[in-house]
Coordinates of C-alpha atoms in Angstrom, one line a residue:
Chain A
X292 CA 61.1 178.5 21.7
X293 CA 64.0 180.8 20.8
X294 CA 65.6 180.8 17.4
X295 CA 69.3 179.6 17.4
X296 CA 71.8 182.3 16.5
X297 CA 74.0 181.5 13.6
X298 CA 77.8 181.7 14.1
X299 CA 79.6 184.6 12.5
X300 CA 80.9 183.8 9.0
X301 CA 84.6 183.1 9.5
X302 CA 86.8 186.2 8.6
X303 CA 83.9 188.6 9.0
X304 CA 84.6 189.8 12.6
X305 CA 87.2 192.3 11.5
X306 CA 84.9 193.7 8.9
X307 CA 81.9 194.0 11.2
X308 CA 84.1 195.8 13.9
X309 CA 85.4 198.2 11.3
X310 CA 81.9 198.9 10.0
X311 CA 80.6 199.4 13.6
X312 CA 83.4 202.0 14.1
X313 CA 82.7 203.8 10.9
X314 CA 80.0 205.8 12.8
X315 CA 82.5 207.1 15.3
X316 CA 84.6 206.0 18.3
X317 CA 83.2 203.2 20.4
X318 CA 84.4 201.0 23.4
X319 CA 84.4 197.2 23.1
X320 CA 81.1 196.7 24.9
X321 CA 79.4 199.2 22.6
X322 CA 80.9 197.6 19.5
X323 CA 79.4 194.2 20.4
X324 CA 76.1 195.9 21.2
X325 CA 76.0 197.8 17.9
X326 CA 76.6 194.7 15.8
X327 CA 73.9 192.9 17.7
X328 CA 71.4 195.7 17.3
X329 CA 72.3 196.4 13.6
X330 CA 71.9 192.6 12.8
X331 CA 68.5 192.8 14.6
X332 CA 69.8 190.4 17.2
X333 CA 70.9 187.8 14.7
X334 CA 74.7 188.2 15.1
X335 CA 76.2 188.2 18.5
X336 CA 79.9 188.8 18.8
X337 CA 81.7 186.5 21.2
X338 CA 83.2 188.8 23.8
X339 CA 86.2 186.4 24.2
X340 CA 87.0 186.9 20.5
X341 CA 86.3 190.6 20.3
X342 CA 89.1 191.9 22.4
X343 CA 92.0 189.9 20.9
X344 CA 90.6 191.1 17.5
X345 CA 90.5 194.7 18.6
X346 CA 94.1 194.5 19.9
X347 CA 95.3 192.8 16.7
X348 CA 93.7 195.5 14.5
X349 CA 95.2 198.2 16.7
X350 CA 98.6 196.7 16.2
X351 CA 98.1 196.6 12.5
X352 CA 97.2 200.2 12.5
X353 CA 93.6 199.9 11.4
X354 CA 92.2 201.4 14.6
X355 CA 93.5 203.7 17.4
X356 CA 92.7 203.3 21.0
X357 CA 92.4 205.8 23.9
X358 CA 90.8 205.8 27.3
X359 CA 87.7 207.9 28.0
X360 CA 84.3 207.9 29.8
X361 CA 81.3 205.8 28.8
X362 CA 77.7 207.2 28.7
X363 CA 77.3 205.6 32.2
X364 CA 80.4 207.4 33.3
X365 CA 82.5 204.3 33.4
X366 CA 86.2 204.5 32.4
X367 CA 86.4 202.7 29.1
X368 CA 88.8 202.2 26.2
X369 CA 87.5 203.7 22.9
X370 CA 88.5 202.6 19.5
X371 CA 88.3 204.7 16.2
X372 CA 89.2 204.0 12.6
X373 CA 92.5 205.2 11.2
X374 CA 93.0 206.0 7.5
X375 CA 94.3 202.5 7.0
X376 CA 91.3 201.1 8.8
X377 CA 88.9 203.0 6.5
X378 CA 90.7 201.7 3.4
X379 CA 90.6 198.2 4.8
X380 CA 86.9 198.5 5.5
X381 CA 86.2 199.6 1.8
X382 CA 88.3 196.7 0.5
X383 CA 86.6 194.1 2.8
X384 CA 83.1 195.5 2.1
X385 CA 83.6 195.3 -1.7
X386 CA 84.9 191.7 -1.4
X387 CA 82.0 190.8 0.9
X388 CA 79.5 192.3 -1.6
X389 CA 80.9 190.2 -4.4
X390 CA 80.8 187.0 -2.4
X391 CA 77.4 187.6 -0.9
X392 CA 75.9 188.4 -4.3
X393 CA 77.4 185.3 -5.8
X394 CA 76.2 183.2 -2.9
X395 CA 72.7 184.8 -3.3
X396 CA 72.6 184.1 -7.0
X397 CA 73.5 180.5 -6.4
X398 CA 70.9 180.1 -3.6
X399 CA 68.2 181.8 -5.6
X400 CA 68.6 179.7 -8.7
X401 CA 65.6 177.7 -9.7
X402 CA 65.9 174.3 -11.3
X403 CA 63.4 172.3 -13.4
X404 CA 62.6 169.0 -11.6
X405 CA 64.1 166.0 -13.4
X406 CA 66.4 168.0 -15.7
X407 CA 69.9 166.5 -16.1
X408 CA 73.0 168.5 -16.5
X409 CA 74.7 169.0 -19.9
Chain B
X53 CA 103.9 190.7 5.8
X54 CA 102.0 187.5 6.6
X55 CA 105.1 185.9 7.9
X56 CA 105.9 188.9 10.1
X57 CA 102.4 188.9 11.5
X58 CA 102.7 185.3 12.4
X59 CA 105.9 186.1 14.2
X60 CA 104.0 188.8 16.1
X61 CA 105.7 191.7 14.3
X62 CA 103.3 194.3 13.0
X63 CA 103.9 197.3 10.9
X64 CA 103.5 199.8 13.8
X65 CA 106.3 201.3 15.9
X66 CA 106.8 199.5 19.2
X67 CA 104.6 200.5 22.1
X68 CA 106.3 203.0 24.4
X69 CA 104.6 201.7 27.5
X70 CA 106.2 199.4 30.0
X71 CA 105.1 195.7 30.1
X72 CA 103.4 196.3 33.4
X73 CA 101.4 199.2 32.0
X74 CA 100.3 197.2 29.0
X75 CA 99.2 194.3 31.2
X76 CA 97.3 196.6 33.6
X77 CA 95.6 198.2 30.5
X78 CA 94.3 194.9 29.3
X79 CA 93.0 193.9 32.7
X80 CA 91.3 197.3 33.1
X81 CA 89.6 197.0 29.7
X82 CA 88.2 193.5 30.5
X83 CA 87.0 194.7 34.0
X84 CA 85.4 197.8 32.3
X85 CA 83.5 195.6 29.8
X86 CA 82.1 193.3 32.5
X87 CA 81.1 196.3 34.7
X88 CA 79.2 197.9 31.7
X89 CA 77.5 194.5 31.1
X90 CA 76.6 194.4 34.8
X91 CA 75.2 197.9 34.7
X92 CA 73.0 197.0 31.7
X93 CA 71.6 193.9 33.4
X94 CA 70.9 195.9 36.6
X95 CA 69.1 198.5 34.5
X96 CA 66.9 195.7 33.2
X97 CA 66.0 194.8 36.8
X98 CA 68.5 192.0 37.5
X99 CA 69.9 191.9 41.0
X100 CA 73.4 193.3 41.1
X101 CA 75.2 190.1 42.4
X102 CA 73.3 188.0 39.8
X103 CA 74.0 190.6 37.1
X104 CA 77.7 190.5 37.9
X105 CA 77.8 186.7 37.7
X106 CA 75.9 186.6 34.4
X107 CA 78.2 189.3 33.0
X108 CA 81.3 187.2 33.9
X109 CA 79.7 184.1 32.4
X110 CA 78.8 186.0 29.2
X111 CA 82.4 187.2 28.8
X112 CA 83.8 183.7 29.1
X113 CA 87.3 182.8 30.1
X114 CA 88.8 186.2 31.0
X115 CA 92.3 184.8 31.6
X116 CA 92.4 183.3 28.1
X117 CA 91.3 186.7 26.6
X118 CA 93.9 188.5 28.7
X119 CA 96.6 186.1 27.5
X120 CA 95.6 186.5 23.9
X121 CA 95.6 190.3 24.1
X122 CA 98.9 190.3 25.9
X123 CA 100.5 188.1 23.3
X124 CA 99.4 190.5 20.6
X125 CA 100.5 193.7 22.4
X126 CA 103.8 192.3 23.6
X127 CA 104.6 190.2 20.5
X128 CA 108.0 191.7 19.6
X129 CA 109.0 192.1 23.2
X130 CA 108.2 188.5 24.1
X131 CA 110.1 187.4 21.0
X132 CA 113.1 189.6 21.9
X133 CA 113.0 188.3 25.4
X134 CA 113.1 184.7 24.1
X135 CA 115.9 185.6 21.7
X136 CA 117.8 187.3 24.6
X137 CA 117.3 184.3 26.8
X138 CA 118.5 181.9 24.0
X139 CA 121.5 184.1 23.4
X140 CA 122.3 184.2 27.1
X141 CA 122.2 180.4 27.2
X142 CA 124.5 180.2 24.2
X143 CA 126.9 182.7 25.7
X144 CA 127.0 180.8 29.0
X145 CA 127.6 177.6 27.2
X146 CA 130.4 179.2 25.1
X147 CA 132.0 180.7 28.2
X148 CA 131.8 177.3 29.9
X149 CA 133.4 175.5 27.0
X150 CA 136.1 178.2 26.7
X151 CA 136.9 177.9 30.4
X152 CA 137.0 174.1 30.2
X153 CA 139.3 174.3 27.2
X154 CA 141.6 176.8 28.9
X155 CA 141.7 174.6 32.0
X156 CA 142.5 171.6 29.8
X157 CA 145.2 173.5 28.0
X158 CA 146.9 174.7 31.2
X159 CA 146.8 171.1 32.6
X160 CA 148.2 169.8 29.3
X161 CA 151.0 172.4 29.3
X162 CA 151.8 171.4 32.9
X163 CA 151.8 167.7 31.9
X164 CA 154.1 168.4 28.9
X165 CA 156.7 170.1 31.1
X166 CA 156.3 167.5 33.7
X167 CA 157.1 164.9 31.1
X168 CA 160.0 166.9 29.8
X169 CA 161.4 167.1 33.3
X170 CA 161.0 163.4 33.8
X171 CA 162.9 162.8 30.5
X172 CA 165.7 165.0 31.6
X173 CA 165.9 163.2 34.9
X174 CA 165.9 160.0 33.1
X175 CA 168.7 161.3 30.9
X176 CA 170.7 162.4 34.0
X177 CA 170.2 158.9 35.4
X178 CA 171.5 157.3 32.2
X179 CA 174.5 159.6 32.1
X180 CA 175.2 158.9 35.8
X181 CA 175.6 155.2 35.0
X182 CA 177.5 155.8 31.8
X183 CA 181.3 155.8 31.5
X184 CA 181.6 155.5 27.8
X185 CA 180.1 158.5 25.9
X186 CA 182.6 160.1 23.5
X187 CA 182.7 163.8 23.0
X188 CA 182.3 163.6 19.2
X189 CA 179.1 161.7 19.5
X190 CA 177.8 164.0 22.1
X191 CA 178.6 167.0 19.9
X192 CA 176.7 165.4 17.1
X193 CA 173.7 164.9 19.3
X194 CA 174.0 168.5 20.6
X195 CA 174.0 169.7 17.0
X196 CA 170.8 167.8 16.3
X197 CA 169.2 169.6 19.3
X198 CA 170.3 173.0 18.0
X199 CA 168.5 172.4 14.8
X200 CA 165.2 171.9 16.5
X201 CA 162.8 174.7 17.1
X202 CA 160.0 173.5 19.2
X203 CA 159.7 172.1 22.7
X204 CA 158.1 168.9 21.2
X205 CA 161.1 168.4 19.0
X206 CA 163.4 169.1 21.9
X207 CA 161.5 166.5 23.9
X208 CA 161.9 163.9 21.1
X209 CA 165.6 164.7 20.8
X210 CA 166.2 164.4 24.5
X211 CA 164.5 161.0 24.4
X212 CA 166.8 160.1 21.5
X213 CA 169.9 161.3 23.4
X214 CA 168.9 159.1 26.3
X215 CA 168.6 156.1 24.1
X216 CA 171.9 156.9 22.3
X217 CA 173.7 157.2 25.6
X218 CA 172.3 153.8 26.6
X219 CA 173.7 152.4 23.4
X220 CA 177.1 154.1 23.9
X221 CA 177.3 152.6 27.4
X222 CA 176.3 149.2 26.1
X223 CA 178.9 149.5 23.3
X224 CA 181.7 150.1 25.9
X225 CA 183.4 152.9 23.9
X226 CA 186.5 154.6 25.4
X227 CA 185.9 156.2 28.8
X228 CA 185.4 160.0 29.0
X229 CA 184.8 160.0 32.7
X230 CA 185.4 163.7 33.4
X231 CA 182.9 164.9 30.8
X232 CA 180.3 162.4 31.9
X233 CA 180.6 163.6 35.4
X234 CA 180.3 167.2 34.2
X235 CA 177.3 166.4 32.2
X236 CA 175.7 164.6 35.1
X237 CA 176.2 167.6 37.4
X238 CA 174.9 170.0 34.8
X239 CA 171.8 168.0 34.0
X240 CA 171.2 167.6 37.7
X241 CA 171.3 171.4 38.1
X242 CA 169.1 171.8 35.1
X243 CA 166.4 169.4 36.3
X244 CA 166.3 170.8 39.8
X245 CA 166.5 174.6 39.7
X246 CA 166.8 175.9 36.2
X247 CA 164.0 173.9 34.6
X248 CA 161.6 174.8 37.4
X249 CA 162.4 178.4 37.0
X250 CA 161.9 178.2 33.3
X251 CA 158.5 176.5 33.7
X252 CA 157.5 179.2 36.1
X253 CA 157.9 181.8 33.3
X254 CA 155.1 180.3 31.2
X255 CA 154.5 178.0 28.3
X256 CA 155.8 180.1 25.3
X257 CA 159.0 181.4 26.8
X258 CA 159.4 178.1 28.8
X259 CA 159.9 176.1 25.6
X260 CA 162.6 178.4 24.4
X261 CA 164.2 178.5 27.8
X262 CA 164.3 174.8 28.2
X263 CA 165.8 174.5 24.7
X264 CA 168.4 177.1 25.5
X265 CA 169.4 175.5 28.7
X266 CA 169.6 172.1 27.1
X267 CA 171.9 173.5 24.4
X268 CA 174.0 175.3 27.0
X269 CA 174.5 172.0 28.9
X270 CA 175.3 170.0 25.8
X271 CA 177.5 172.8 24.4
X272 CA 179.6 172.7 27.5
X273 CA 180.4 169.0 27.2
X274 CA 181.1 168.7 23.5
X275 CA 184.6 170.0 23.6
X276 CA 187.1 167.3 22.7
X277 CA 190.0 168.8 24.8
X278 CA 190.3 168.2 28.5
X279 CA 192.7 171.2 29.1
X280 CA 189.9 173.7 28.8
X281 CA 187.4 175.5 30.9
X282 CA 183.7 175.3 29.9
X283 CA 181.4 178.3 29.8
X284 CA 177.7 178.0 29.3
X285 CA 174.4 179.8 30.0
X286 CA 173.8 183.4 29.0
X287 CA 177.1 184.2 27.2
X288 CA 177.2 185.0 23.5
X289 CA 179.2 181.9 22.5
X290 CA 178.9 179.0 25.0
X291 CA 181.6 176.4 24.8
X292 CA 185.2 175.5 25.8
X293 CA 188.0 178.0 26.3
X294 CA 191.6 176.9 26.2
X295 CA 193.1 176.9 29.6
X296 CA 196.5 178.2 30.8
X297 CA 197.6 179.1 34.3
X298 CA 196.9 182.8 33.9
X299 CA 193.3 182.4 32.7
X300 CA 190.8 184.3 34.9
X301 CA 187.0 184.3 35.0
X302 CA 186.7 187.6 33.2
X303 CA 189.0 186.4 30.5
X304 CA 187.0 183.3 30.0
X305 CA 183.8 185.2 29.7
X306 CA 185.4 187.6 27.3
X307 CA 186.6 184.6 25.2
X308 CA 183.0 183.6 24.9
X309 CA 182.0 186.9 23.3
X310 CA 180.8 188.4 26.6
X311 CA 177.6 187.9 28.5
X312 CA 174.1 188.3 27.1
X313 CA 171.7 191.1 27.9
X314 CA 169.6 189.1 30.4
X315 CA 172.6 187.4 32.2
X316 CA 172.7 187.7 36.0
X317 CA 176.3 188.7 36.6
X318 CA 175.9 188.7 40.4
X319 CA 175.4 184.9 40.6
X320 CA 177.9 183.4 38.2
X321 CA 178.8 179.9 39.4
X322 CA 182.1 178.0 39.1
X323 CA 181.8 174.2 39.4
X324 CA 185.2 172.7 40.3
X325 CA 185.7 169.0 40.7
X326 CA 182.9 167.6 42.7
X327 CA 182.8 170.4 45.2
X328 CA 179.9 172.7 45.9
X329 CA 179.7 175.5 43.3
X330 CA 181.5 178.8 44.0
X331 CA 179.1 181.7 43.5
X332 CA 180.9 184.9 42.2
X333 CA 179.6 188.4 41.8
X334 CA 181.2 189.3 38.4
X335 CA 179.4 192.7 38.4
X336 CA 181.3 193.6 41.6
X337 CA 184.6 192.5 40.1
X338 CA 184.0 194.6 37.0
X339 CA 183.0 197.7 39.1
X340 CA 185.8 197.4 41.7
X341 CA 188.5 196.0 39.4
X342 CA 189.4 193.5 42.1
X343 CA 188.7 189.9 42.9
X344 CA 188.9 188.3 39.5
X345 CA 189.4 184.6 40.0
X346 CA 192.0 182.4 38.4
X347 CA 190.5 179.3 36.8
X348 CA 191.6 175.7 37.0
X349 CA 191.7 173.2 34.2
X350 CA 188.2 171.6 33.8
X351 CA 186.3 174.4 35.6
X352 CA 182.7 174.8 34.5
X353 CA 181.3 178.3 34.5
X354 CA 177.5 178.8 34.6
X355 CA 176.1 182.3 33.8
X356 CA 172.5 182.2 34.9
X357 CA 169.5 184.2 33.5
X358 CA 168.4 187.3 35.5
X359 CA 164.7 186.8 36.6
X360 CA 162.8 190.0 36.9

């Protein structure tokens, strides 16, 4: 029996892509693979969603694109962070940290059985 | 910013590549991704054809991805194309409406002159039957026409004159047979040749030309005395000139203040009794000093306009 993979939290794809690129230029296939590996195979990026997101971020100036050669010597399009992209990643990471901490605090709360609210 | 993004306009400068290059770029990128996925599966020991099929399935609807990327990359261009297309449609509609209006205006101008011509013919018919119009009343009517400035007003006045002549005929006032015949001939000439020539000149000048001709005709028949000759058309002061047996054509033209700038002196006509008009080359007479004609009582002299 295989464990079902959860969907990506809405709005997090851009942040995950920017984070994957923070280690250096990658092509689309490598970005998807890196997110999958870093999440220990929990998160899998829909390839059909990845490319429209990459093109949208390129148009917004967060990433730059250029053609190059992959490790297997395939012609591939590589993306890298721009200065705007790095700033965007910091902003999104900070926001995500606040939200995930808040969610974690709520989810880790312990309640006394039978107690009623004030 | 959000609104601009929704419209497909992003902060970056427009892509310098052609639409075809951008489209090829997207297709190449998708093909590259599927090829790399296929390579990875083959490396895991999957047969190449199976690997390729699984790579395609994993990618999903490649055409939908292509369309989404294309919309993003060509956002402004697609929008501009749509705006251009819409503007072109608007321009075509505007040109169509303009052409239709121009056609309608031309048709309506033609109809207006057609109507005017019909009214003049009707007037001529009325005069032909009339034996009772008095000169004073005609003079009064001619004065009314002179005061008018537009072709529409002239049309109205001509209609009024026609009605008035009918009334005069019905009232049986004292006969002015010679003047009525003269008016008949002149209006006949006007409705056949002159008016058509004037219409040919165009709408704006046409109105003034018709008016001027109508005034010339009426001016010539409003003199109360029968021992005159009548000069009308392109002379400075159309009207009657007192006749004596020595009066010549040049003298009569001179009495009317001379001819106007655009008068055709080579085709001056003298209408005498009910005979065919005599056409005289006044320019030749002036230059040679010979051939000046003696006029007879009741002669009508028409100085036409020179058409260039």
